[in-house]
Amino acid sequence: MTSTRLESEAGQAKSLVEEASKITIPRRVLDSIESHAISTYPEECCGLLFGDFGSRNSSKSVARSRRMRNAFEPSERYHRYTIDPREFLDAEKEAEANNEEIVGIYHSHPNARAAPSQFDKAHAWPLLSYLIVEVVGGKPVDFKSWVLSDDQGSFKEEQLNIVE
Amino acid sequence: MVRILIPTALRQYVANSSPEVVIKAETVNEAISKLTRENQKLARHILDEQGKLRNFVNIFLNDEDIRALDGEDTKVSDSDTIRIVPAIAGGEVPSKALRRYFCKRA
């Protein structure tokens, strides 16, 4: 989405999308996600990123991740994931109780690029980060984070700021 | 008045980015209809072109999935809380050649 197009959108949504273009994540969280992706290979893993969205002028930050069960039918888990709605609801309540927010979802792409698929796009929600780990031969080889554009037409890669 | 909790991802489409909206309604359908009428940017994220709830949206009434109740016709009362819970799913089609090679070894 171009900046000109954004300017024609509602101001508030515009600001939030621009805010979501950077995400700070601790190395230990990435390590945990990669371990999860290795443990479920050749099936996809999935989980949630907890943290905060930051103020209007700062970026999203992740404090911790939580592994979730891939509830897709077993024969399809090599290329699909889903989180059970009730388990997601429980995670939302956990976030509320800890004064956190669910800022994103992570999942792995076994033997596929760390880029969103059409299926990812069809199921994506605005504002949330979608961190994808590419796993080849059981080893994580790449990870990227993406956020949906406000018009849901495309994904934009986020700048990952990895901190110790 | 029923309380509707808005998920973080969709608060930007609700007046004042409010985490909850209070609405007078007798059924879930009436509550969602009023919510989306008053917050039209929200509508395209939770309703399909026919104005029905998208498959990717789950509605819980007091922690009970409305699919296990009477669906959108489920009655609501003043002390009830409706939660809009986004369905989370995705995945990629892996390279067939890579999959054949690595899945045999996994």
PDB file of C-alpha atoms in Angstrom:
ATOM      1  CA  MET A   1       0.000   0.000   0.000  1.00  0.00           C
ATOM      2  CA  THR A   2       1.454   3.386  -0.957  1.00  0.00           C
ATOM      3  CA  SER A   3       1.626   6.307   1.414  1.00  0.00           C
ATOM      4  CA  THR A   4      -0.681   8.257  -0.902  1.00  0.00           C
ATOM      5  CA  ARG A   5      -3.309   5.560  -0.613  1.00  0.00           C
ATOM      6  CA  LEU A   6      -2.902   5.454   3.143  1.00  0.00           C
ATOM      7  CA  GLU A   7      -3.526   9.148   3.399  1.00  0.00           C
ATOM      8  CA  SER A   8      -6.928   8.633   1.862  1.00  0.00           C
ATOM      9  CA  GLU A   9      -7.857   6.050   4.494  1.00  0.00           C
ATOM     10  CA  ALA A  10      -9.242   6.861   7.892  1.00  0.00           C
ATOM     11  CA  GLY A  11      -6.565   8.553   9.955  1.00  0.00           C
ATOM     12  CA  GLN A  12      -6.694   6.242  12.909  1.00  0.00           C
ATOM     13  CA  ALA A  13      -6.440   3.011  10.931  1.00  0.00           C
ATOM     14  CA  LYS A  14      -3.614   4.546   8.917  1.00  0.00           C
ATOM     15  CA  SER A  15      -1.630   5.298  12.035  1.00  0.00           C
ATOM     16  CA  LEU A  16      -2.103   1.837  13.483  1.00  0.00           C
ATOM     17  CA  VAL A  17      -0.978   0.084  10.321  1.00  0.00           C
ATOM     18  CA  GLU A  18       2.098   2.268  10.096  1.00  0.00           C
ATOM     19  CA  GLU A  19       2.812   1.614  13.762  1.00  0.00           C
ATOM     20  CA  ALA A  20       2.703  -2.128  13.142  1.00  0.00           C
ATOM     21  CA  SER A  21       5.514  -2.021  10.624  1.00  0.00           C
ATOM     22  CA  LYS A  22       8.163  -2.708  13.263  1.00  0.00           C
ATOM     23  CA  ILE A  23       8.246  -5.434  15.872  1.00  0.00           C
ATOM     24  CA  THR A  24      10.747  -5.965  18.680  1.00  0.00           C
ATOM     25  CA  ILE A  25      11.238  -9.524  19.855  1.00  0.00           C
ATOM     26  CA  PRO A  26      13.684 -11.022  22.368  1.00  0.00           C
ATOM     27  CA  ARG A  27      16.126 -13.637  21.078  1.00  0.00           C
ATOM     28  CA  ARG A  28      14.933 -16.128  23.715  1.00  0.00           C
ATOM     29  CA  VAL A  29      11.394 -15.894  22.310  1.00  0.00           C
ATOM     30  CA  LEU A  30      12.629 -16.568  18.792  1.00  0.00           C
ATOM     31  CA  ASP A  31      14.667 -19.513  20.104  1.00  0.00           C
ATOM     32  CA  SER A  32      11.563 -20.948  21.750  1.00  0.00           C
ATOM     33  CA  ILE A  33       9.560 -20.556  18.540  1.00  0.00           C
ATOM     34  CA  GLU A  34      12.277 -22.248  16.510  1.00  0.00           C
ATOM     35  CA  SER A  35      12.390 -25.141  19.012  1.00  0.00           C
ATOM     36  CA  HIS A  36       8.640 -25.495  18.668  1.00  0.00           C
ATOM     37  CA  ALA A  37       8.911 -25.551  14.867  1.00  0.00           C
ATOM     38  CA  ILE A  38      11.595 -28.256  15.055  1.00  0.00           C
ATOM     39  CA  SER A  39       9.534 -30.372  17.455  1.00  0.00           C
ATOM     40  CA  THR A  40       6.452 -30.464  15.233  1.00  0.00           C
ATOM     41  CA  TYR A  41       8.280 -30.885  11.899  1.00  0.00           C
ATOM     42  CA  PRO A  42       7.191 -32.017   9.319  1.00  0.00           C
ATOM     43  CA  GLU A  43       3.906 -30.597  10.619  1.00  0.00           C
ATOM     44  CA  GLU A  44       3.253 -26.914  11.139  1.00  0.00           C
ATOM     45  CA  CYS A  45       3.443 -25.481  14.631  1.00  0.00           C
ATOM     46  CA  CYS A  46       1.494 -22.466  15.841  1.00  0.00           C
ATOM     47  CA  GLY A  47       1.444 -20.155  18.814  1.00  0.00           C
ATOM     48  CA  LEU A  48       0.767 -16.679  20.087  1.00  0.00           C
ATOM     49  CA  LEU A  49       2.898 -13.614  20.700  1.00  0.00           C
ATOM     50  CA  PHE A  50       2.101 -11.615  23.832  1.00  0.00           C
ATOM     51  CA  GLY A  51       3.230  -8.056  24.389  1.00  0.00           C
ATOM     52  CA  ASP A  52       1.958  -4.614  23.604  1.00  0.00           C
ATOM     53  CA  PHE A  53       1.207  -2.527  20.558  1.00  0.00           C
ATOM     54  CA  GLY A  54       3.076   0.488  21.851  1.00  0.00           C
ATOM     55  CA  SER A  55       1.935   4.058  21.739  1.00  0.00           C
ATOM     56  CA  ARG A  56       0.988   5.751  18.502  1.00  0.00           C
ATOM     57  CA  ASN A  57       4.588   6.634  17.703  1.00  0.00           C
ATOM     58  CA  SER A  58       6.384   3.526  18.827  1.00  0.00           C
ATOM     59  CA  SER A  59       6.528  -0.042  17.593  1.00  0.00           C
ATOM     60  CA  LYS A  60       4.975  -3.310  18.620  1.00  0.00           C
ATOM     61  CA  SER A  61       6.944  -5.363  21.122  1.00  0.00           C
ATOM     62  CA  VAL A  62       6.786  -9.024  22.141  1.00  0.00           C
ATOM     63  CA  ALA A  63       7.403 -10.075  25.735  1.00  0.00           C
ATOM     64  CA  ARG A  64       6.749 -13.807  25.424  1.00  0.00           C
ATOM     65  CA  SER A  65       5.247 -16.491  23.251  1.00  0.00           C
ATOM     66  CA  ARG A  66       2.894 -19.320  24.043  1.00  0.00           C
ATOM     67  CA  ARG A  67       2.763 -22.604  22.185  1.00  0.00           C
ATOM     68  CA  MET A  68      -0.687 -23.570  20.955  1.00  0.00           C
ATOM     69  CA  ARG A  69      -2.020 -26.869  19.731  1.00  0.00           C
ATOM     70  CA  ASN A  70      -2.408 -27.254  15.984  1.00  0.00           C
ATOM     71  CA  ALA A  71      -6.085 -28.211  15.875  1.00  0.00           C
ATOM     72  CA  PHE A  72      -6.201 -28.864  12.138  1.00  0.00           C
ATOM     73  CA  GLU A  73      -6.964 -32.459  11.166  1.00  0.00           C
ATOM     74  CA  PRO A  74      -3.753 -34.506  11.434  1.00  0.00           C
ATOM     75  CA  SER A  75      -3.496 -35.429   7.756  1.00  0.00           C
ATOM     76  CA  GLU A  76      -3.386 -31.742   6.783  1.00  0.00           C
ATOM     77  CA  ARG A  77      -1.027 -30.410   9.432  1.00  0.00           C
ATOM     78  CA  TYR A  78       1.962 -30.586   7.091  1.00  0.00           C
ATOM     79  CA  HIS A  79       0.602 -27.442   5.424  1.00  0.00           C
ATOM     80  CA  ARG A  80      -2.187 -26.125   7.650  1.00  0.00           C
ATOM     81  CA  TYR A  81      -2.704 -24.920  11.204  1.00  0.00           C
ATOM     82  CA  THR A  82      -5.609 -23.644  13.200  1.00  0.00           C
ATOM     83  CA  ILE A  83      -6.075 -22.689  16.832  1.00  0.00           C
ATOM     84  CA  ASP A  84      -9.138 -23.970  18.625  1.00  0.00           C
ATOM     85  CA  PRO A  85     -11.398 -20.934  19.291  1.00  0.00           C
ATOM     86  CA  ARG A  86     -11.927 -21.845  22.937  1.00  0.00           C
ATOM     87  CA  GLU A  87      -8.190 -22.217  23.504  1.00  0.00           C
ATOM     88  CA  PHE A  88      -7.677 -18.844  21.817  1.00  0.00           C
ATOM     89  CA  LEU A  89     -10.347 -17.344  24.077  1.00  0.00           C
ATOM     90  CA  ASP A  90      -8.529 -18.749  27.126  1.00  0.00           C
ATOM     91  CA  ALA A  91      -5.304 -17.170  25.869  1.00  0.00           C
ATOM     92  CA  GLU A  92      -7.079 -13.815  25.416  1.00  0.00           C
ATOM     93  CA  LYS A  93      -8.295 -14.000  29.010  1.00  0.00           C
ATOM     94  CA  GLU A  94      -4.789 -14.868  30.173  1.00  0.00           C
ATOM     95  CA  ALA A  95      -3.491 -11.797  28.357  1.00  0.00           C
ATOM     96  CA  GLU A  96      -6.169  -9.597  29.934  1.00  0.00           C
ATOM     97  CA  ALA A  97      -5.348 -10.939  33.394  1.00  0.00           C
ATOM     98  CA  ASN A  98      -1.650 -10.142  32.870  1.00  0.00           C
ATOM     99  CA  ASN A  99      -2.345  -6.727  31.364  1.00  0.00           C
ATOM    100  CA  GLU A 100      -0.870  -7.927  28.069  1.00  0.00           C
ATOM    101  CA  GLU A 101      -2.216  -8.123  24.550  1.00  0.00           C
ATOM    102  CA  ILE A 102      -1.990 -10.768  21.873  1.00  0.00           C
ATOM    103  CA  VAL A 103       0.047  -8.878  19.300  1.00  0.00           C
ATOM    104  CA  GLY A 104       0.619 -11.685  16.856  1.00  0.00           C
ATOM    105  CA  ILE A 105       0.508 -15.296  15.752  1.00  0.00           C
ATOM    106  CA  TYR A 106       3.451 -17.459  14.805  1.00  0.00           C
ATOM    107  CA  HIS A 107       3.517 -20.596  12.738  1.00  0.00           C
ATOM    108  CA  SER A 108       5.977 -22.663  10.746  1.00  0.00           C
ATOM    109  CA  HIS A 109       6.145 -23.442   7.050  1.00  0.00           C
ATOM    110  CA  PRO A 110       7.753 -26.872   6.707  1.00  0.00           C
ATOM    111  CA  ASN A 111       9.699 -26.945   3.449  1.00  0.00           C
ATOM    112  CA  ALA A 112       8.207 -23.654   2.296  1.00  0.00           C
ATOM    113  CA  ARG A 113       9.272 -20.020   2.379  1.00  0.00           C
ATOM    114  CA  ALA A 114       8.712 -17.761   5.368  1.00  0.00           C
ATOM    115  CA  ALA A 115       6.185 -15.780   3.376  1.00  0.00           C
ATOM    116  CA  PRO A 116       2.401 -15.682   3.751  1.00  0.00           C
ATOM    117  CA  SER A 117       0.398 -17.936   1.460  1.00  0.00           C
ATOM    118  CA  GLN A 118      -2.973 -17.114  -0.045  1.00  0.00           C
ATOM    119  CA  PHE A 119      -4.470 -19.283   2.684  1.00  0.00           C
ATOM    120  CA  ASP A 120      -2.633 -17.228   5.311  1.00  0.00           C
ATOM    121  CA  LYS A 121      -3.957 -14.033   3.756  1.00  0.00           C
ATOM    122  CA  ALA A 122      -7.521 -15.285   3.613  1.00  0.00           C
ATOM    123  CA  HIS A 123      -7.452 -15.986   7.346  1.00  0.00           C
ATOM    124  CA  ALA A 124      -5.414 -13.019   8.544  1.00  0.00           C
ATOM    125  CA  TRP A 125      -6.611 -10.239  10.812  1.00  0.00           C
ATOM    126  CA  PRO A 126      -5.576  -6.602  10.716  1.00  0.00           C
ATOM    127  CA  LEU A 127      -2.963  -5.228  13.071  1.00  0.00           C
ATOM    128  CA  LEU A 128      -1.692  -8.622  14.283  1.00  0.00           C
ATOM    129  CA  SER A 129       1.819  -9.726  13.360  1.00  0.00           C
ATOM    130  CA  TYR A 130       2.218 -13.030  11.545  1.00  0.00           C
ATOM    131  CA  LEU A 131       5.653 -14.458  12.281  1.00  0.00           C
ATOM    132  CA  ILE A 132       6.516 -17.344   9.961  1.00  0.00           C
ATOM    133  CA  VAL A 133       9.418 -19.758  10.408  1.00  0.00           C
ATOM    134  CA  GLU A 134      10.695 -21.617   7.360  1.00  0.00           C
ATOM    135  CA  VAL A 135      11.837 -25.114   8.317  1.00  0.00           C
ATOM    136  CA  VAL A 136      13.756 -27.240   5.832  1.00  0.00           C
ATOM    137  CA  GLY A 137      14.801 -30.766   6.672  1.00  0.00           C
ATOM    138  CA  GLY A 138      13.828 -30.223  10.287  1.00  0.00           C
ATOM    139  CA  LYS A 139      16.008 -27.136  10.656  1.00  0.00           C
ATOM    140  CA  PRO A 140      14.756 -23.546  10.862  1.00  0.00           C
ATOM    141  CA  VAL A 141      16.422 -21.596   8.077  1.00  0.00           C
ATOM    142  CA  ASP A 142      14.554 -18.294   8.001  1.00  0.00           C
ATOM    143  CA  PHE A 143      11.893 -16.285   9.772  1.00  0.00           C
ATOM    144  CA  LYS A 144       9.983 -13.194   8.805  1.00  0.00           C
ATOM    145  CA  SER A 145       7.130 -11.197  10.291  1.00  0.00           C
ATOM    146  CA  TRP A 146       4.233  -9.834   8.306  1.00  0.00           C
ATOM    147  CA  VAL A 147       1.257  -7.600   8.912  1.00  0.00           C
ATOM    148  CA  LEU A 148      -1.881  -7.332   6.823  1.00  0.00           C
ATOM    149  CA  SER A 149      -2.579  -4.051   5.081  1.00  0.00           C
ATOM    150  CA  ASP A 150      -5.672  -2.243   6.260  1.00  0.00           C
ATOM    151  CA  ASP A 151      -7.570  -3.027   3.046  1.00  0.00           C
ATOM    152  CA  GLN A 152      -6.672  -6.736   3.550  1.00  0.00           C
ATOM    153  CA  GLY A 153      -5.260  -6.730   0.032  1.00  0.00           C
ATOM    154  CA  SER A 154      -1.697  -7.654   0.846  1.00  0.00           C
ATOM    155  CA  PHE A 155       0.866  -8.440   3.505  1.00  0.00           C
ATOM    156  CA  LYS A 156       3.679  -6.085   4.357  1.00  0.00           C
ATOM    157  CA  GLU A 157       6.909  -7.410   5.836  1.00  0.00           C
ATOM    158  CA  GLU A 158       7.684  -5.956   9.237  1.00  0.00           C
ATOM    159  CA  GLN A 159      11.085  -4.870  10.380  1.00  0.00           C
ATOM    160  CA  LEU A 160      12.216  -7.356  13.035  1.00  0.00           C
ATOM    161  CA  ASN A 161      14.198  -5.851  15.864  1.00  0.00           C
ATOM    162  CA  ILE A 162      15.791  -8.755  17.775  1.00  0.00           C
ATOM    163  CA  VAL A 163      16.975  -7.909  21.276  1.00  0.00           C
ATOM    164  CA  GLU A 164      18.943  -9.973  23.796  1.00  0.00           C
TER     165      GLU A 164
ATOM    166  CA  MET B   1     -27.981  -3.967  27.847  1.00  0.00           C
ATOM    167  CA  VAL B   2     -25.542  -6.606  26.623  1.00  0.00           C
ATOM    168  CA  ARG B   3     -21.774  -6.063  26.675  1.00  0.00           C
ATOM    169  CA  ILE B   4     -19.824  -6.881  23.492  1.00  0.00           C
ATOM    170  CA  LEU B   5     -16.057  -7.346  23.867  1.00  0.00           C
ATOM    171  CA  ILE B   6     -14.096  -6.352  20.770  1.00  0.00           C
ATOM    172  CA  PRO B   7     -10.842  -8.200  19.935  1.00  0.00           C
ATOM    173  CA  THR B   8      -7.719  -6.059  19.798  1.00  0.00           C
ATOM    174  CA  ALA B   9      -7.317  -6.480  16.043  1.00  0.00           C
ATOM    175  CA  LEU B  10     -10.720  -4.911  15.398  1.00  0.00           C
ATOM    176  CA  ARG B  11     -10.876  -2.137  17.993  1.00  0.00           C
ATOM    177  CA  GLN B  12      -9.555   0.371  15.480  1.00  0.00           C
ATOM    178  CA  TYR B  13     -12.862   0.010  13.594  1.00  0.00           C
ATOM    179  CA  VAL B  14     -14.999   0.822  16.646  1.00  0.00           C
ATOM    180  CA  ALA B  15     -15.758   4.330  17.886  1.00  0.00           C
ATOM    181  CA  ASN B  16     -12.949   5.556  20.175  1.00  0.00           C
ATOM    182  CA  SER B  17     -11.157   2.210  19.618  1.00  0.00           C
ATOM    183  CA  SER B  18     -13.175   0.975  22.547  1.00  0.00           C
ATOM    184  CA  PRO B  19     -12.487  -2.546  23.883  1.00  0.00           C
ATOM    185  CA  GLU B  20     -16.189  -2.995  24.595  1.00  0.00           C
ATOM    186  CA  VAL B  21     -19.528  -1.720  23.423  1.00  0.00           C
ATOM    187  CA  VAL B  22     -22.795  -1.849  25.337  1.00  0.00           C
ATOM    188  CA  ILE B  23     -25.928  -2.405  23.262  1.00  0.00           C
ATOM    189  CA  LYS B  24     -29.596  -3.062  23.920  1.00  0.00           C
ATOM    190  CA  ALA B  25     -30.600  -6.273  22.185  1.00  0.00           C
ATOM    191  CA  GLU B  26     -32.648  -9.410  22.628  1.00  0.00           C
ATOM    192  CA  THR B  27     -30.613 -11.799  20.481  1.00  0.00           C
ATOM    193  CA  VAL B  28     -27.010 -12.204  19.401  1.00  0.00           C
ATOM    194  CA  ASN B  29     -28.030 -11.354  15.848  1.00  0.00           C
ATOM    195  CA  GLU B  30     -29.657  -8.097  16.953  1.00  0.00           C
ATOM    196  CA  ALA B  31     -26.601  -7.171  19.013  1.00  0.00           C
ATOM    197  CA  ILE B  32     -24.177  -7.820  16.142  1.00  0.00           C
ATOM    198  CA  SER B  33     -26.444  -6.035  13.669  1.00  0.00           C
ATOM    199  CA  LYS B  34     -26.598  -2.933  15.846  1.00  0.00           C
ATOM    200  CA  LEU B  35     -22.860  -3.070  16.503  1.00  0.00           C
ATOM    201  CA  THR B  36     -21.985  -3.210  12.811  1.00  0.00           C
ATOM    202  CA  ARG B  37     -24.594  -0.599  11.868  1.00  0.00           C
ATOM    203  CA  GLU B  38     -23.083   1.813  14.376  1.00  0.00           C
ATOM    204  CA  ASN B  39     -19.518   0.885  13.385  1.00  0.00           C
ATOM    205  CA  GLN B  40     -19.637   0.302   9.654  1.00  0.00           C
ATOM    206  CA  LYS B  41     -15.888  -0.168   9.178  1.00  0.00           C
ATOM    207  CA  LEU B  42     -16.163  -3.152  11.502  1.00  0.00           C
ATOM    208  CA  ALA B  43     -18.825  -4.780   9.323  1.00  0.00           C
ATOM    209  CA  ARG B  44     -16.541  -5.802   6.469  1.00  0.00           C
ATOM    210  CA  HIS B  45     -14.275  -7.633   8.911  1.00  0.00           C
ATOM    211  CA  ILE B  46     -16.926  -9.768  10.587  1.00  0.00           C
ATOM    212  CA  LEU B  47     -19.783  -9.973   8.064  1.00  0.00           C
ATOM    213  CA  ASP B  48     -19.872 -11.446   4.576  1.00  0.00           C
ATOM    214  CA  GLU B  49     -21.467  -9.828   1.534  1.00  0.00           C
ATOM    215  CA  GLN B  50     -24.874 -11.157   2.581  1.00  0.00           C
ATOM    216  CA  GLY B  51     -24.519  -9.562   5.994  1.00  0.00           C
ATOM    217  CA  LYS B  52     -24.029 -12.912   7.743  1.00  0.00           C
ATOM    218  CA  LEU B  53     -21.226 -13.625  10.180  1.00  0.00           C
ATOM    219  CA  ARG B  54     -18.093 -14.697   8.339  1.00  0.00           C
ATOM    220  CA  ASN B  55     -16.921 -18.253   8.920  1.00  0.00           C
ATOM    221  CA  PHE B  56     -13.696 -16.832  10.316  1.00  0.00           C
ATOM    222  CA  VAL B  57     -15.518 -15.224  13.234  1.00  0.00           C
ATOM    223  CA  ASN B  58     -16.505 -17.033  16.410  1.00  0.00           C
ATOM    224  CA  ILE B  59     -19.059 -15.607  18.800  1.00  0.00           C
ATOM    225  CA  PHE B  60     -19.100 -16.624  22.429  1.00  0.00           C
ATOM    226  CA  LEU B  61     -21.921 -15.783  24.811  1.00  0.00           C
ATOM    227  CA  ASN B  62     -20.697 -15.942  28.399  1.00  0.00           C
ATOM    228  CA  ASP B  63     -17.906 -18.308  27.346  1.00  0.00           C
ATOM    229  CA  GLU B  64     -20.232 -20.570  25.359  1.00  0.00           C
ATOM    230  CA  ASP B  65     -19.816 -20.822  21.584  1.00  0.00           C
ATOM    231  CA  ILE B  66     -23.149 -19.750  20.118  1.00  0.00           C
ATOM    232  CA  ARG B  67     -22.925 -22.693  17.681  1.00  0.00           C
ATOM    233  CA  ALA B  68     -23.601 -24.881  20.732  1.00  0.00           C
ATOM    234  CA  LEU B  69     -26.592 -22.698  21.634  1.00  0.00           C
ATOM    235  CA  ASP B  70     -29.119 -21.331  19.139  1.00  0.00           C
ATOM    236  CA  GLY B  71     -26.573 -19.690  16.873  1.00  0.00           C
ATOM    237  CA  GLU B  72     -27.292 -16.077  16.012  1.00  0.00           C
ATOM    238  CA  ASP B  73     -30.845 -16.520  17.323  1.00  0.00           C
ATOM    239  CA  THR B  74     -29.511 -17.112  20.836  1.00  0.00           C
ATOM    240  CA  LYS B  75     -31.337 -14.902  23.334  1.00  0.00           C
ATOM    241  CA  VAL B  76     -29.329 -12.460  25.393  1.00  0.00           C
ATOM    242  CA  SER B  77     -30.128 -10.733  28.659  1.00  0.00           C
ATOM    243  CA  ASP B  78     -28.821  -7.687  30.466  1.00  0.00           C
ATOM    244  CA  SER B  79     -26.028  -9.385  32.365  1.00  0.00           C
ATOM    245  CA  ASP B  80     -24.645 -11.210  29.316  1.00  0.00           C
ATOM    246  CA  THR B  81     -21.300 -10.707  27.634  1.00  0.00           C
ATOM    247  CA  ILE B  82     -20.715 -11.405  23.962  1.00  0.00           C
ATOM    248  CA  ARG B  83     -17.138 -11.963  22.811  1.00  0.00           C
ATOM    249  CA  ILE B  84     -16.057 -11.713  19.191  1.00  0.00           C
ATOM    250  CA  VAL B  85     -13.213 -14.205  18.828  1.00  0.00           C
ATOM    251  CA  PRO B  86     -11.262 -14.251  15.571  1.00  0.00           C
ATOM    252  CA  ALA B  87     -10.658 -17.648  14.015  1.00  0.00           C
ATOM    253  CA  ILE B  88      -6.928 -18.218  13.683  1.00  0.00           C
ATOM    254  CA  ALA B  89      -5.700 -20.388  10.814  1.00  0.00           C
ATOM    255  CA  GLY B  90      -3.195 -20.480   8.006  1.00  0.00           C
ATOM    256  CA  GLY B  91      -0.450 -22.483   6.395  1.00  0.00           C
ATOM    257  CA  GLU B  92       1.477 -22.978   3.213  1.00  0.00           C
ATOM    258  CA  VAL B  93       1.632 -25.534   0.455  1.00  0.00           C
ATOM    259  CA  PRO B  94       5.211 -26.795   0.610  1.00  0.00           C
ATOM    260  CA  SER B  95       7.274 -27.525  -2.412  1.00  0.00           C
ATOM    261  CA  LYS B  96       6.276 -31.052  -3.517  1.00  0.00           C
ATOM    262  CA  ALA B  97       9.831 -32.034  -4.282  1.00  0.00           C
ATOM    263  CA  LEU B  98      11.121 -30.819  -0.928  1.00  0.00           C
ATOM    264  CA  ARG B  99       8.262 -32.495   0.890  1.00  0.00           C
ATOM    265  CA  ARG B 100       8.881 -35.854  -0.814  1.00  0.00           C
ATOM    266  CA  TYR B 101      12.552 -35.646   0.044  1.00  0.00           C
ATOM    267  CA  PHE B 102      12.347 -34.478   3.636  1.00  0.00           C
ATOM    268  CA  CYS B 103       9.193 -36.225   4.822  1.00  0.00           C
ATOM    269  CA  LYS B 104      10.689 -39.585   3.907  1.00  0.00           C
ATOM    270  CA  ARG B 105      13.578 -38.763   6.206  1.00  0.00           C
ATOM    271  CA  ALA B 106      11.587 -37.243   9.047  1.00  0.00           C
TER     272      ALA B 106
END
